[in-house]
Structure formats: C-alpha cells, structure tokens
Short mmCIF file of C-alpha atoms in Angstrom, two decimals:
data_model
loop_
_atom_site.label_atom_id
_atom_site.label_comp_id
_atom_site.label_asym_id
_atom_site.label_seq_id
_atom_site.Cartn_x
_atom_site.Cartn_y
_atom_site.Cartn_z
CA MET N 87 -0.58 -1.91 2.73
CA ARG N 88 2.46 -1.66 4.02
CA LEU N 89 5.50 -2.93 5.74
CA SER N 90 6.59 -2.29 9.34
CA THR N 91 10.31 -1.79 9.71
CA ILE N 92 10.96 -2.97 13.26
CA ALA N 93 8.59 -5.10 15.36
CA SER N 94 5.05 -3.95 14.78
CA ALA N 95 2.53 -4.79 12.07
CA ALA N 96 1.74 -1.29 10.95
CA ARG N 97 -0.58 -2.38 8.24
CA LYS N 98 -3.86 -3.27 10.01
CA ARG N 99 -7.36 -3.06 8.67
CA VAL N 100 -8.91 0.12 10.00
CA ALA N 101 -12.64 -0.48 9.95
CA ALA N 102 -12.98 -0.51 13.74
CA GLY N 103 -10.84 2.57 14.12
CA LEU N 104 -12.84 4.40 11.52
CA LEU N 105 -16.07 3.58 13.29
CA ALA N 106 -14.66 5.03 16.47
CA LEU N 107 -13.71 8.26 14.76
CA GLY N 108 -17.04 9.60 13.61
CA LEU N 109 -16.37 8.24 10.13
CA VAL N 110 -16.52 11.30 7.90
CA ALA N 111 -13.43 13.35 7.12
CA ALA N 112 -14.09 17.04 7.58
CA PRO N 113 -12.47 19.54 5.21
CA VAL N 114 -9.04 20.46 6.52
CA ALA N 115 -7.57 22.61 3.79
CA HIS N 116 -7.33 26.37 4.02
CA ALA N 117 -5.56 28.61 1.56
CA ALA N 118 -2.98 29.79 4.12
CA GLU N 119 -2.15 26.30 5.37
CA PRO N 120 0.13 23.69 3.83
CA LEU N 121 -1.29 20.55 2.28
CA ARG N 122 -1.13 17.94 5.02
CA ILE N 123 -0.16 14.47 3.83
CA GLY N 124 0.13 11.34 5.96
CA TYR N 125 2.74 8.78 4.93
CA SER N 126 4.28 5.63 6.37
CA ASP N 127 7.11 3.18 5.84
CA TRP N 128 6.27 1.41 2.59
CA PRO N 129 9.15 2.12 0.13
CA GLY N 130 6.88 3.72 -2.47
CA TRP N 131 5.76 6.26 0.12
CA VAL N 132 9.09 6.77 1.86
CA ALA N 133 10.24 7.83 -1.61
CA TRP N 134 8.58 11.18 -0.93
CA GLN N 135 11.29 11.75 1.69
CA VAL N 136 13.70 12.39 -1.18
CA ALA N 137 11.51 15.22 -2.47
CA ILE N 138 11.15 16.60 1.05
CA GLU N 139 14.88 16.69 1.79
CA LYS N 140 15.84 17.95 -1.67
CA GLY N 141 13.31 20.77 -1.47
CA TRP N 142 11.64 19.81 -4.73
CA LEU N 143 8.10 20.45 -3.52
CA LYS N 144 8.95 24.02 -2.57
CA GLU N 145 10.70 24.47 -5.92
CA ALA N 146 7.47 23.40 -7.61
CA GLY N 147 5.49 25.96 -5.61
CA VAL N 148 3.86 23.38 -3.34
CA ASP N 149 3.47 24.13 0.36
CA ALA N 150 3.17 20.62 1.77
CA LYS N 151 3.64 19.18 5.24
CA PHE N 152 4.25 15.43 5.36
CA GLU N 153 3.30 13.77 8.66
CA TRP N 154 4.83 10.41 9.61
CA PHE N 155 2.61 7.63 10.99
CA ASP N 156 2.29 3.91 11.37
CA TYR N 157 0.16 2.79 8.46
CA SER N 158 -3.24 2.31 10.08
CA ALA N 159 -2.76 5.44 12.21
CA SER N 160 -2.28 7.49 9.04
CA MET N 161 -5.66 6.35 7.76
CA ASP N 162 -7.25 7.02 11.12
CA ALA N 163 -5.90 10.58 11.00
CA PHE N 164 -7.21 11.09 7.47
CA SER N 165 -10.61 9.72 8.43
CA ALA N 166 -10.74 12.10 11.39
CA GLY N 167 -10.24 15.07 9.04
CA LYS N 168 -6.71 15.82 10.24
CA LEU N 169 -5.08 15.34 6.83
CA ASP N 170 -5.73 16.45 3.28
CA ALA N 171 -4.30 13.24 1.86
CA VAL N 172 -2.81 9.91 2.82
CA THR N 173 -0.71 7.21 1.18
CA CYS N 174 -2.36 3.78 1.18
CA THR N 175 -3.27 0.79 -0.97
CA ASN N 176 -6.13 1.09 -3.41
CA GLY N 177 -8.09 -1.48 -1.41
CA ASP N 178 -7.61 0.39 1.85
CA ALA N 179 -8.68 3.66 0.21
CA LEU N 180 -11.99 1.85 -0.27
CA VAL N 181 -11.98 0.73 3.37
CA MET N 182 -11.88 4.36 4.46
CA ALA N 183 -14.59 5.31 1.96
CA GLY N 184 -16.76 2.35 2.88
CA ASN N 185 -16.72 3.52 6.48
CA GLY N 186 -17.56 7.13 5.68
CA ALA N 187 -14.26 8.87 4.89
CA LYS N 188 -14.62 9.49 1.16
CA ASN N 189 -11.43 10.03 -0.80
CA VAL N 190 -10.19 10.30 -4.36
CA MET N 191 -7.07 8.49 -5.63
CA ILE N 192 -5.09 11.02 -7.69
CA MET N 193 -1.88 9.13 -8.49
CA LEU N 194 -0.06 5.82 -8.26
CA THR N 195 3.28 5.56 -6.52
CA ASP N 196 3.97 1.87 -7.17
CA TYR N 197 2.66 -1.64 -7.07
CA SER N 198 3.80 -4.40 -4.74
CA ASN N 199 6.22 -6.61 -6.66
CA GLY N 200 7.09 -9.36 -4.21
CA ASN N 201 7.07 -7.77 -0.76
CA ASP N 202 3.69 -9.33 0.09
CA MET N 203 3.82 -13.11 0.33
CA ILE N 204 2.40 -16.42 1.49
CA VAL N 205 5.23 -18.27 3.26
CA GLY N 206 5.12 -22.06 3.63
CA LYS N 207 6.77 -23.91 6.48
CA PRO N 208 9.61 -26.36 5.75
CA GLY N 209 8.36 -29.18 3.55
CA VAL N 210 5.48 -27.18 2.08
CA LYS N 211 6.57 -26.50 -1.48
CA THR N 212 3.52 -25.17 -3.32
CA LEU N 213 0.12 -23.59 -2.68
CA ALA N 214 -1.46 -26.93 -3.61
CA ASP N 215 0.21 -28.45 -0.55
CA LEU N 216 -1.97 -26.20 1.62
CA LYS N 217 -5.19 -28.10 0.82
CA GLY N 218 -6.76 -29.29 4.06
CA LYS N 219 -4.22 -27.39 6.15
CA LYS N 220 -4.12 -24.23 8.30
CA VAL N 221 -2.88 -20.83 7.13
CA GLY N 222 -2.15 -18.05 9.60
CA LEU N 223 -2.81 -14.49 8.49
CA GLU N 224 -4.72 -11.38 9.43
CA VAL N 225 -8.18 -11.92 7.99
CA GLY N 226 -9.26 -8.97 5.84
CA LEU N 227 -5.75 -7.81 5.02
CA VAL N 228 -4.17 -7.85 1.60
CA GLU N 229 -2.40 -11.15 2.36
CA HIS N 230 -5.87 -12.69 2.71
CA LEU N 231 -6.71 -11.36 -0.74
CA LEU N 232 -3.37 -12.61 -2.08
CA LEU N 233 -4.01 -16.11 -0.72
CA ILE N 234 -7.49 -16.31 -2.22
CA HIS N 235 -6.18 -15.21 -5.60
CA GLY N 236 -3.40 -17.77 -5.54
CA LEU N 237 -5.71 -20.60 -4.53
CA THR N 238 -8.20 -19.68 -7.24
CA LYS N 239 -5.47 -19.81 -9.89
CA ILE N 240 -4.78 -23.48 -9.06
CA GLY N 241 -8.43 -24.47 -8.78
CA LEU N 242 -8.77 -24.40 -5.00
CA LYS N 243 -11.26 -22.45 -2.88
CA GLU N 244 -10.84 -20.58 0.38
CA THR N 245 -12.76 -23.38 2.06
CA ASP N 246 -10.02 -25.82 1.03
CA VAL N 247 -7.83 -24.28 3.75
CA THR N 248 -8.52 -23.31 7.35
CA LEU N 249 -7.72 -19.71 8.12
CA VAL N 250 -6.19 -18.96 11.51
CA ASN N 251 -6.54 -15.27 12.32
CA ALA N 252 -3.10 -14.13 13.49
CA LYS N 253 -1.63 -10.66 13.90
CA THR N 254 0.89 -10.10 11.16
CA ASN N 255 3.70 -9.27 13.57
CA GLU N 256 3.08 -12.61 15.29
CA THR N 257 3.30 -14.73 12.13
CA PRO N 258 7.02 -15.58 12.58
CA GLN N 259 6.24 -17.28 15.89
CA VAL N 260 3.09 -18.85 14.47
CA LEU N 261 4.99 -20.39 11.55
CA ALA N 262 7.85 -21.54 13.78
CA SER N 263 5.38 -23.30 16.10
CA GLY N 264 4.44 -25.73 13.35
CA ASP N 265 0.74 -25.26 14.08
CA VAL N 266 0.08 -23.88 10.60
CA ALA N 267 1.33 -24.87 7.17
CA ALA N 268 1.83 -21.29 6.01
CA VAL N 269 1.44 -17.66 6.97
CA GLY N 270 0.71 -14.46 5.09
CA ALA N 271 2.92 -11.44 5.73
CA TRP N 272 4.77 -8.56 4.11
CA GLN N 273 8.38 -7.52 4.44
CA PRO N 274 10.21 -7.34 6.78
CA ILE N 275 7.93 -9.64 8.80
CA ALA N 276 7.87 -12.25 6.04
CA GLY N 277 11.65 -12.39 6.18
CA GLN N 278 11.53 -12.77 9.95
CA ALA N 279 9.13 -15.69 9.51
CA MET N 280 11.51 -17.43 7.12
CA LYS N 281 14.38 -16.96 9.58
CA ALA N 282 12.30 -18.29 12.46
CA ALA N 283 11.45 -21.46 10.53
CA ALA N 284 14.60 -22.50 8.71
CA GLY N 285 13.69 -23.91 5.32
CA ALA N 286 10.46 -21.93 5.02
CA LYS N 287 9.97 -20.28 1.64
CA PRO N 288 7.57 -18.07 -0.31
CA LEU N 289 4.80 -20.01 -2.04
CA TYR N 290 3.07 -17.07 -3.70
CA THR N 291 3.95 -13.39 -3.76
CA SER N 292 2.65 -10.14 -5.17
CA ALA N 293 5.25 -10.55 -7.92
CA ASP N 294 3.09 -13.43 -9.19
CA VAL N 295 0.14 -11.11 -9.66
CA PRO N 296 1.30 -7.58 -10.52
CA GLY N 297 -1.46 -5.05 -10.00
CA LEU N 298 -3.33 -6.89 -7.28
CA ILE N 299 -1.91 -4.36 -4.81
CA TYR N 300 -1.48 -0.78 -6.04
CA ASP N 301 -0.22 2.01 -3.81
CA VAL N 302 -1.66 5.48 -4.16
CA VAL N 303 -1.95 9.02 -2.89
CA THR N 304 -5.59 9.66 -2.09
CA VAL N 305 -7.11 13.06 -1.24
CA SER N 306 -10.23 14.31 0.51
CA PRO N 307 -12.85 15.52 -2.02
CA ALA N 308 -12.97 18.91 -0.28
CA SER N 309 -9.22 19.48 -0.54
CA LEU N 310 -9.11 18.29 -4.13
CA ALA N 311 -11.93 20.61 -5.14
CA SER N 312 -10.57 23.70 -3.39
CA ARG N 313 -6.85 23.22 -4.10
CA ARG N 314 -6.70 21.28 -7.32
CA ALA N 315 -3.97 23.49 -8.84
CA GLU N 316 -1.70 22.71 -5.89
CA TRP N 317 -2.37 18.99 -6.15
CA ILE N 318 -1.50 19.08 -9.85
CA LYS N 319 1.86 20.64 -8.95
CA PHE N 320 2.31 18.03 -6.21
CA VAL N 321 1.75 15.15 -8.62
CA GLY N 322 4.15 16.76 -11.09
CA VAL N 323 7.08 16.33 -8.68
CA TRP N 324 6.82 12.54 -8.67
CA ASP N 325 8.80 11.80 -11.84
CA LYS N 326 11.78 13.65 -10.39
CA VAL N 327 11.61 11.41 -7.31
CA VAL N 328 11.44 8.19 -9.33
CA ALA N 329 14.29 9.27 -11.60
CA TYR N 330 16.54 10.10 -8.64
CA ILE N 331 15.85 6.74 -6.99
CA GLU N 332 16.35 4.68 -10.14
CA ASP N 333 19.39 6.47 -11.59
CA PRO N 334 22.46 4.40 -10.60
CA LYS N 335 24.40 7.62 -10.02
CA THR N 336 21.95 9.03 -7.48
CA GLN N 337 20.36 5.86 -6.10
CA PRO N 338 22.86 5.48 -3.22
CA ASP N 339 21.95 8.93 -1.93
CA ALA N 340 18.22 8.28 -2.41
CA VAL N 341 18.34 4.93 -0.61
CA ALA N 342 20.37 6.43 2.24
CA ILE N 343 17.69 9.11 2.70
CA MET N 344 14.85 6.56 2.72
CA ALA N 345 16.63 4.01 4.91
CA ALA N 346 17.45 6.68 7.48
CA LYS N 347 13.80 7.73 7.63
CA VAL N 348 12.60 4.23 8.50
CA GLY N 349 15.58 3.38 10.70
CA ILE N 350 16.98 0.35 8.91
CA ASP N 351 20.29 -0.34 7.18
CA VAL N 352 20.81 0.49 3.53
CA PRO N 353 21.29 -3.11 2.24
CA THR N 354 18.02 -4.22 3.85
CA PHE N 355 16.11 -1.27 2.49
CA THR N 356 17.58 -1.87 -0.95
CA ARG N 357 16.10 -5.39 -0.90
CA PHE N 358 12.70 -4.03 0.07
CA LEU N 359 12.89 -1.48 -2.72
CA LYS N 360 13.33 -4.30 -5.24
CA GLY N 361 9.97 -5.71 -4.11
CA THR N 362 8.31 -2.41 -4.96
CA LYS N 363 7.82 -1.33 -8.60
CA LEU N 364 7.90 2.45 -8.58
CA MET N 365 5.77 3.91 -11.37
CA THR N 366 6.46 7.04 -13.37
CA LEU N 367 3.52 9.29 -14.17
CA ALA N 368 3.49 7.91 -17.72
CA GLU N 369 3.28 4.35 -16.37
CA GLY N 370 0.61 5.40 -13.90
CA ARG N 371 -1.34 7.15 -16.65
CA LYS N 372 -1.62 3.85 -18.56
CA VAL N 373 -2.85 2.04 -15.45
CA MET N 374 -5.36 4.78 -14.60
CA LYS N 375 -7.55 3.86 -17.56
CA ASP N 376 -10.84 2.12 -16.86
CA ALA N 377 -10.56 -1.54 -17.82
CA ASP N 378 -11.03 -4.97 -16.32
CA GLY N 379 -8.16 -6.89 -14.80
CA PHE N 380 -5.12 -6.02 -12.70
CA GLY N 381 -3.49 -3.99 -15.44
CA SER N 382 -5.96 -1.23 -14.57
CA LEU N 383 -6.29 0.58 -11.26
CA TYR N 384 -10.04 0.44 -11.83
CA GLY N 385 -10.07 -3.31 -12.42
CA SER N 386 -7.83 -3.97 -9.45
CA THR N 387 -9.90 -1.71 -7.21
CA ARG N 388 -13.16 -3.37 -8.24
CA PHE N 389 -11.58 -6.71 -7.31
CA ALA N 390 -10.56 -5.30 -3.91
CA ASP N 391 -14.04 -3.86 -3.43
CA ALA N 392 -15.66 -7.25 -4.00
CA PHE N 393 -13.22 -8.79 -1.54
CA ASN N 394 -13.89 -6.13 1.11
CA VAL N 395 -17.63 -6.68 0.86
CA LYS N 396 -17.24 -10.46 0.91
CA VAL N 397 -15.23 -10.48 4.13
CA ASP N 398 -17.50 -7.82 5.68
CA VAL N 399 -14.94 -5.01 5.94
CA TYR N 400 -17.84 -2.82 4.85
CA LYS N 401 -21.39 -3.58 3.76
CA THR N 402 -22.01 -1.72 0.50
CA ALA N 403 -19.97 -1.87 -2.72
CA GLN N 404 -18.18 1.41 -3.46
CA ASP N 405 -18.35 3.61 -6.54
CA VAL N 406 -14.90 2.83 -7.92
CA LYS N 407 -15.17 5.29 -10.80
CA ALA N 408 -15.82 8.17 -8.40
CA ALA N 409 -12.92 7.04 -6.22
CA ILE N 410 -10.28 7.69 -8.92
CA ASP N 411 -9.40 10.93 -10.71
CA PRO N 412 -6.79 10.20 -13.41
CA ALA N 413 -6.71 13.72 -14.85
CA LEU N 414 -4.08 15.11 -12.46
CA THR N 415 -1.39 12.93 -14.03
CA ASP N 416 -2.13 14.87 -17.24
CA GLY N 417 -1.85 18.19 -15.41
CA LYS N 418 -5.61 18.78 -15.45
#
C-alpha cells in the first residue's frame, strides 16, 4: 500500500500486471541461495534497512537479499517467481493470490495510522459534505476502500458520491483544479495535494480506522515449506528492528538510515513514520488470531477480500485462513 517518496504513485493495483506475467509464482528458493525479499518505500518496510545495515540478519543466521522496487513492481516480481517474499498490504497480498500468485502472510510489520487519507478541498469540512459531489481517487486502491468505510460509518453509500478515477500522483493537480470535492491519496502525495490547494484538509484517515490497512511480509508457499526454519529466524529479527527505531536513544540513527534509503530529509520521514504504527511480534501475535473486525488480520483481510471481489479486482473470494500462517511469530 504504500507511499511514493518523490513524484510517482508507486502503489498501483497490480491485477493487469499479474495477468501479463503468467500469474503463478514458480518456486525460487534453493538451499544455496539467499532468501530474496522485495521491499519498497513504506516506512514499515524501509525499517528492514536498519537490520540490513546493522548486520542483524546475518547475526541471526539468515542469508537474505533484499531487493528494492517501486511498490507495484515488487509484487510483479514476486508474481513472476523472482522473489521468495514481498512486503505489501494484506489486501494486495490477496490481489496477487486472486490472480494466481499464491502467498502466505507470515508476519505483520505495521498498520497504517494516518498516512492514507481522504483530503477535502477548501470549504469541505466533513465526509458528509461529499454527498452529491465528485471524489478523485484510483478506483480499486486502498483509498477507495477507506472512502467506502468512512461513508458507511456516517450512513452514506458509495453511490452518494461520484468517483472520478485519477492516478494517485495526479491527485494534487486534480484537487487544485476544483473539479472534485476531495481526493484519496497517501503520503507524501496527500501532503502535496494539501499544499496545492491551500486550506484543503484531511476528512478521514487510516488513523480513524486502525486495522483497515495492515502491512505484512508474505512468502511463496514453496519457499515457506522448504525453508521454514530460515523464515522463523527472519521473523525473529523484527523485534530488534522495532526497538531500535522506537528507542529515543537510537531513533535518530534509525531514521537517518531509513530516510537515506528513500531519498528524503529526516524531518519529513519522521512525520511519515508517525503515520505508521510499527508492531512488535507480541502485538502482531494478538492481531494474527482469527476473529471478526479490524482488530484481527483475518477480519481485516476478509473485509479487503469482499472489497476486491466487489470492485472486480479478481472474481473469486480467497481462502483467507490459508493465506495467513501465524505460527512463525511463535517460532514454529
């Protein structure tokens, strides 16, 4: 799901790309090769850069090669069988699976805590003000899901607004044009939209619905089956990463590492980090219990699955239970 740091909208739905790739991820793991993991510029995934530069994966006995991509390109590479694992949202893990590239979510890195948002133009103060008006966003993306959820909470339906399909990186210009009442975007593009239309403000964000958007590491079934012991060690490194980022004594070094990776200044990246709730393994373990609602990865993923089917991202509902393996957070 995630943010693009400069000018592009890196977080695009990948159904068309998956269809062009032969759909099914072939096994890529061999005992003599490193685990290949695709990651991109969402803060919860850039966090792995700390472990990479500190050498913590090697210390844990994990031979891993992280490969840097734009978001949708990382999922394309996974779906083409070029990666063992990829970082993505829980909903987009289903997009890959629904188009043939099965995968298993083995851990949570974070949930979006404000970085995804519906931004209203000047004078639009609440979601209710959008009734009968146009909203620009990329149909089928998480901002679409966020909008629907927000409208439902106040008793409105999707049909009460007119969706204007707009590329996320174009939403600042779209909002500034005045042709729409609001746009859906994630940081930093949402911030660019608010700058382009002075007086624009967030109407609804992922902080209003924690757990709607979870971020995960998801692995090919073949790699998980053949190299499970390595993946358990991989998952075990995560708490060290979170602790280093959140400890006031080490946070400046951690943020400098992450900001340098994505090519933005430290103050800006620090703001983005605040919109991302990193989760320890213990916190993730609680969420990786099967229950209804957004407090559970299962409940959230079932909600995303229903959305994906509704907007025709894929045709057939996915087996959510088979798409999640919570045991690795317990070292099993």
